[in-house]
PDB file of C-alpha atoms in Angstrom:
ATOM      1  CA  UNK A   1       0.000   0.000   0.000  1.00  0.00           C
ATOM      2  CA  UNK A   2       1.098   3.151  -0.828  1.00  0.00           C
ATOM      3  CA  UNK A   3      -0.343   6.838   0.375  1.00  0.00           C
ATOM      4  CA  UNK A   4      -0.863   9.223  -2.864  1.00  0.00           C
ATOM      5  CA  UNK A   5      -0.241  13.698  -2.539  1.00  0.00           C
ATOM      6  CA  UNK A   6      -0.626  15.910  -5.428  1.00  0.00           C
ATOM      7  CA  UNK A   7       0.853  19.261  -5.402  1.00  0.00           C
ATOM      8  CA  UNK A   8      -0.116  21.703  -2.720  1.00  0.00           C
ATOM      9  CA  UNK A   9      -2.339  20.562   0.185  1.00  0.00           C
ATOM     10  CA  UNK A  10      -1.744  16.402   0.199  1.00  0.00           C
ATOM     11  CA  UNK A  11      -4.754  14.020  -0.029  1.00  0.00           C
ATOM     12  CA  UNK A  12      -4.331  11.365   2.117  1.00  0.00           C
ATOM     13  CA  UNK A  13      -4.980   8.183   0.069  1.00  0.00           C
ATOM     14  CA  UNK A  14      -3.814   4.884   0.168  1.00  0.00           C
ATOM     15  CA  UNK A  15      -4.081   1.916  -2.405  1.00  0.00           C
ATOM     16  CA  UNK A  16      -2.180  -0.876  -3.705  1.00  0.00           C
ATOM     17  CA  UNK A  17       1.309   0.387  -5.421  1.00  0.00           C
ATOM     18  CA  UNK A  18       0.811  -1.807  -9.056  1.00  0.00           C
ATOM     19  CA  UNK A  19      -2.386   0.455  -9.129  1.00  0.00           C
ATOM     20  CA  UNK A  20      -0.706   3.576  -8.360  1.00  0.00           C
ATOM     21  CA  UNK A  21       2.008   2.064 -11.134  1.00  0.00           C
ATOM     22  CA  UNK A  22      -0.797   1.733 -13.264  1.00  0.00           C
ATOM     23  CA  UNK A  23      -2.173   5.586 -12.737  1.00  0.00           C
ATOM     24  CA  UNK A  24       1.289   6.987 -13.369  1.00  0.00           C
ATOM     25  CA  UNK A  25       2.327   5.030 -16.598  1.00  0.00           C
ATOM     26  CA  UNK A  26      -1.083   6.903 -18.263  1.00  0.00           C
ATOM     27  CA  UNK A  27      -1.143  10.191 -16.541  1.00  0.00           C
ATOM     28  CA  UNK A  28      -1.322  12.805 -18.827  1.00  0.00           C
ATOM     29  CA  UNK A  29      -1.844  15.982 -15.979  1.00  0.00           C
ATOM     30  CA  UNK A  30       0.157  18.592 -15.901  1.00  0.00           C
ATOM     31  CA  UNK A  31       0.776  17.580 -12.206  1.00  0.00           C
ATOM     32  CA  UNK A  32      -0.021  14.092 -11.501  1.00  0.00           C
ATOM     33  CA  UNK A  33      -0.314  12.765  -8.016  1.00  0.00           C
ATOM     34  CA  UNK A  34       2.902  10.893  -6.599  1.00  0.00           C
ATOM     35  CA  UNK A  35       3.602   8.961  -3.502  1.00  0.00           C
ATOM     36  CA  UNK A  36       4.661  10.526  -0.623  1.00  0.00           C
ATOM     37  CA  UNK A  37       5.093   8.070   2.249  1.00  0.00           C
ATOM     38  CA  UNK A  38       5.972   8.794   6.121  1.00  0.00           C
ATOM     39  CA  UNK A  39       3.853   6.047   7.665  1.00  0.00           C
ATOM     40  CA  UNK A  40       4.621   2.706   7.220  1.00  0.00           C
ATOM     41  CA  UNK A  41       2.789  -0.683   7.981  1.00  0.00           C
ATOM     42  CA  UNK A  42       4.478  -3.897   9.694  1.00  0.00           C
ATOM     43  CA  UNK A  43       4.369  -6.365   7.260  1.00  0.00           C
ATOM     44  CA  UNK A  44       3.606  -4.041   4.341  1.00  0.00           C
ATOM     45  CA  UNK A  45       6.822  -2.321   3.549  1.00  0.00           C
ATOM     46  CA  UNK A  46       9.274  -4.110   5.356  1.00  0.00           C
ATOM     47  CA  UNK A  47      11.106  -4.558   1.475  1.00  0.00           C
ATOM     48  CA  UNK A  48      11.719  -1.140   1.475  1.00  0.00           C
ATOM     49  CA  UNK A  49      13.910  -1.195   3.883  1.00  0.00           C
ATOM     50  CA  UNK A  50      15.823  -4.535   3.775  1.00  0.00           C
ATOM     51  CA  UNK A  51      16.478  -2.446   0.339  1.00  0.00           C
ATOM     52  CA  UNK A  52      18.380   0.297   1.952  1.00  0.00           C
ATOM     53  CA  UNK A  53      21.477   0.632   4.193  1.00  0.00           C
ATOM     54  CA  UNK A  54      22.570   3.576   5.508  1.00  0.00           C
ATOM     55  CA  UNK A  55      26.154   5.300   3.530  1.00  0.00           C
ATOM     56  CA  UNK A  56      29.141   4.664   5.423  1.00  0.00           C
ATOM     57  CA  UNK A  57      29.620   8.201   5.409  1.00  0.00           C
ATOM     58  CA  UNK A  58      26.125   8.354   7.487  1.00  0.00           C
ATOM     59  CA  UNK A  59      26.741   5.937  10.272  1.00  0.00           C
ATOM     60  CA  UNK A  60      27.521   8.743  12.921  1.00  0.00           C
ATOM     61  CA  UNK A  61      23.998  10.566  12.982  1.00  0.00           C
ATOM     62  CA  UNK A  62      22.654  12.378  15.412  1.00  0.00           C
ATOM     63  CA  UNK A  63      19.407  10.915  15.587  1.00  0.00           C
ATOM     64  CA  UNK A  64      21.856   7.925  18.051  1.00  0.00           C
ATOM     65  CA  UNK A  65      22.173  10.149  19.891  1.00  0.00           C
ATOM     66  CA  UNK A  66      19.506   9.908  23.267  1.00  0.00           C
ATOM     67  CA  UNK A  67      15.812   8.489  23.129  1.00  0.00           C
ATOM     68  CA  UNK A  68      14.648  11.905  23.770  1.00  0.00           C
ATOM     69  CA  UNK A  69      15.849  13.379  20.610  1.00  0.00           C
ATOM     70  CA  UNK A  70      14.644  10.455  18.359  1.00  0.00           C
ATOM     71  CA  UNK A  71      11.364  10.785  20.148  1.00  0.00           C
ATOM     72  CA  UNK A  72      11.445  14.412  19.119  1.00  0.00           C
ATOM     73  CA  UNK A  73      11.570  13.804  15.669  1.00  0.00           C
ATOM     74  CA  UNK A  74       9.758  10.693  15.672  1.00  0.00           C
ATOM     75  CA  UNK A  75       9.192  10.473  11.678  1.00  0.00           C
ATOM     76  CA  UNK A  76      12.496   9.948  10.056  1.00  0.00           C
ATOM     77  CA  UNK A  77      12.101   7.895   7.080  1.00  0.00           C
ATOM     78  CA  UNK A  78       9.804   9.006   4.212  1.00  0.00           C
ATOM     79  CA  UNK A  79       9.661   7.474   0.625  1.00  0.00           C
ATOM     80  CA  UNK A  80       8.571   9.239  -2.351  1.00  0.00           C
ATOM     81  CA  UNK A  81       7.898   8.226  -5.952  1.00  0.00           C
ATOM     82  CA  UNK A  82       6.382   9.586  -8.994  1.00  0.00           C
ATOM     83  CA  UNK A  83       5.919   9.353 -12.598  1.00  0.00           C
ATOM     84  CA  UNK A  84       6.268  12.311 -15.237  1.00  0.00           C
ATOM     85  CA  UNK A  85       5.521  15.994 -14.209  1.00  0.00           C
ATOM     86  CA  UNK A  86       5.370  15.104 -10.301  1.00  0.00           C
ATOM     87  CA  UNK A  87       7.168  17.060  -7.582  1.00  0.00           C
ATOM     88  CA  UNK A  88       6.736  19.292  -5.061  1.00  0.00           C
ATOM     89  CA  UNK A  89       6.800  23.181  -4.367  1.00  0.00           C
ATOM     90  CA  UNK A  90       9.151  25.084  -2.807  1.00  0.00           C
ATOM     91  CA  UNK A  91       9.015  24.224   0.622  1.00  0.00           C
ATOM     92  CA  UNK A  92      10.864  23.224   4.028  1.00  0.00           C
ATOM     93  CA  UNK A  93      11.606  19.890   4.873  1.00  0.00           C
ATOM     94  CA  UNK A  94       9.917  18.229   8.158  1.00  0.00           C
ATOM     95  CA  UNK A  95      11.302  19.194  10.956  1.00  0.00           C
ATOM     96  CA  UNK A  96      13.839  21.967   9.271  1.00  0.00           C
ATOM     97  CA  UNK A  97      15.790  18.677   8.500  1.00  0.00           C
ATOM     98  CA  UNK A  98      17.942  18.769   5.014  1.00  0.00           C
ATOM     99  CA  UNK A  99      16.823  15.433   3.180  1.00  0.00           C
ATOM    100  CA  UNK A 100      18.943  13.206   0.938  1.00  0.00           C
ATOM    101  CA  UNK A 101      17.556  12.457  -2.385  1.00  0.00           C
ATOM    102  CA  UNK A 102      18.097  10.259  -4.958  1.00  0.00           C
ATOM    103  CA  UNK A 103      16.786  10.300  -8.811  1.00  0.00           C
ATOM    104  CA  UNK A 104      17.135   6.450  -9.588  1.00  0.00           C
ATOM    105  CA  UNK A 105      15.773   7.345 -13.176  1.00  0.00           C
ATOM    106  CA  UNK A 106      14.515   9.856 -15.425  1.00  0.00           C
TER     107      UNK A 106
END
């Protein structure tokens, strides 16, 4: 499952990925609706993160650091995808956090 925003104020929607696939392959919008995920299911998307490890250059983070600060920023991991034409605005990250991204294609 997957939760869908479109640009501006995000729609909270969620439905199976293949049919979000499905939506993006045929959009023709000027801006389509891409995923923007910051909750996550047991169960559900435990493949994205056996996926990912952390850069070496990463290990040390702050967020280690003391319960208290992770609590304080208790979302930390969001995943995003989108087809042709998505994005966001100009904005600030959550948090006032600086985000690494990563275009895998396009």
């Amino acid at each position: 499952l997957v939760s869908v925003s479109g640009m501006g104020k995000g729609t909270e929607l969620w439905l199976p990925a293949r049919e979000y696939i499905d939506y993006a392959m045929a959009a023709d919008v000027d801006a389509p609706f891409y995923v923007f995920q910051k909750k996550f299911v047991p169960g559900q998307h435990d493949d994205l993160f056996e996926d990912y490890e952390r850069p070496a250059l990463f290990t040390d983070d702050l967020w280690d650091l003391t319960p208290e600060l992770r609590a304080g920023f208790a979302q930390n991991r969001f995943f995003c995808l989108g087809g042709e034409r998505t994005g966001s605005g100009l904005h600030v990250d959550p948090h006032f956090t600086g985000a690494w991204n990563a275009l895998l294609c396009g």
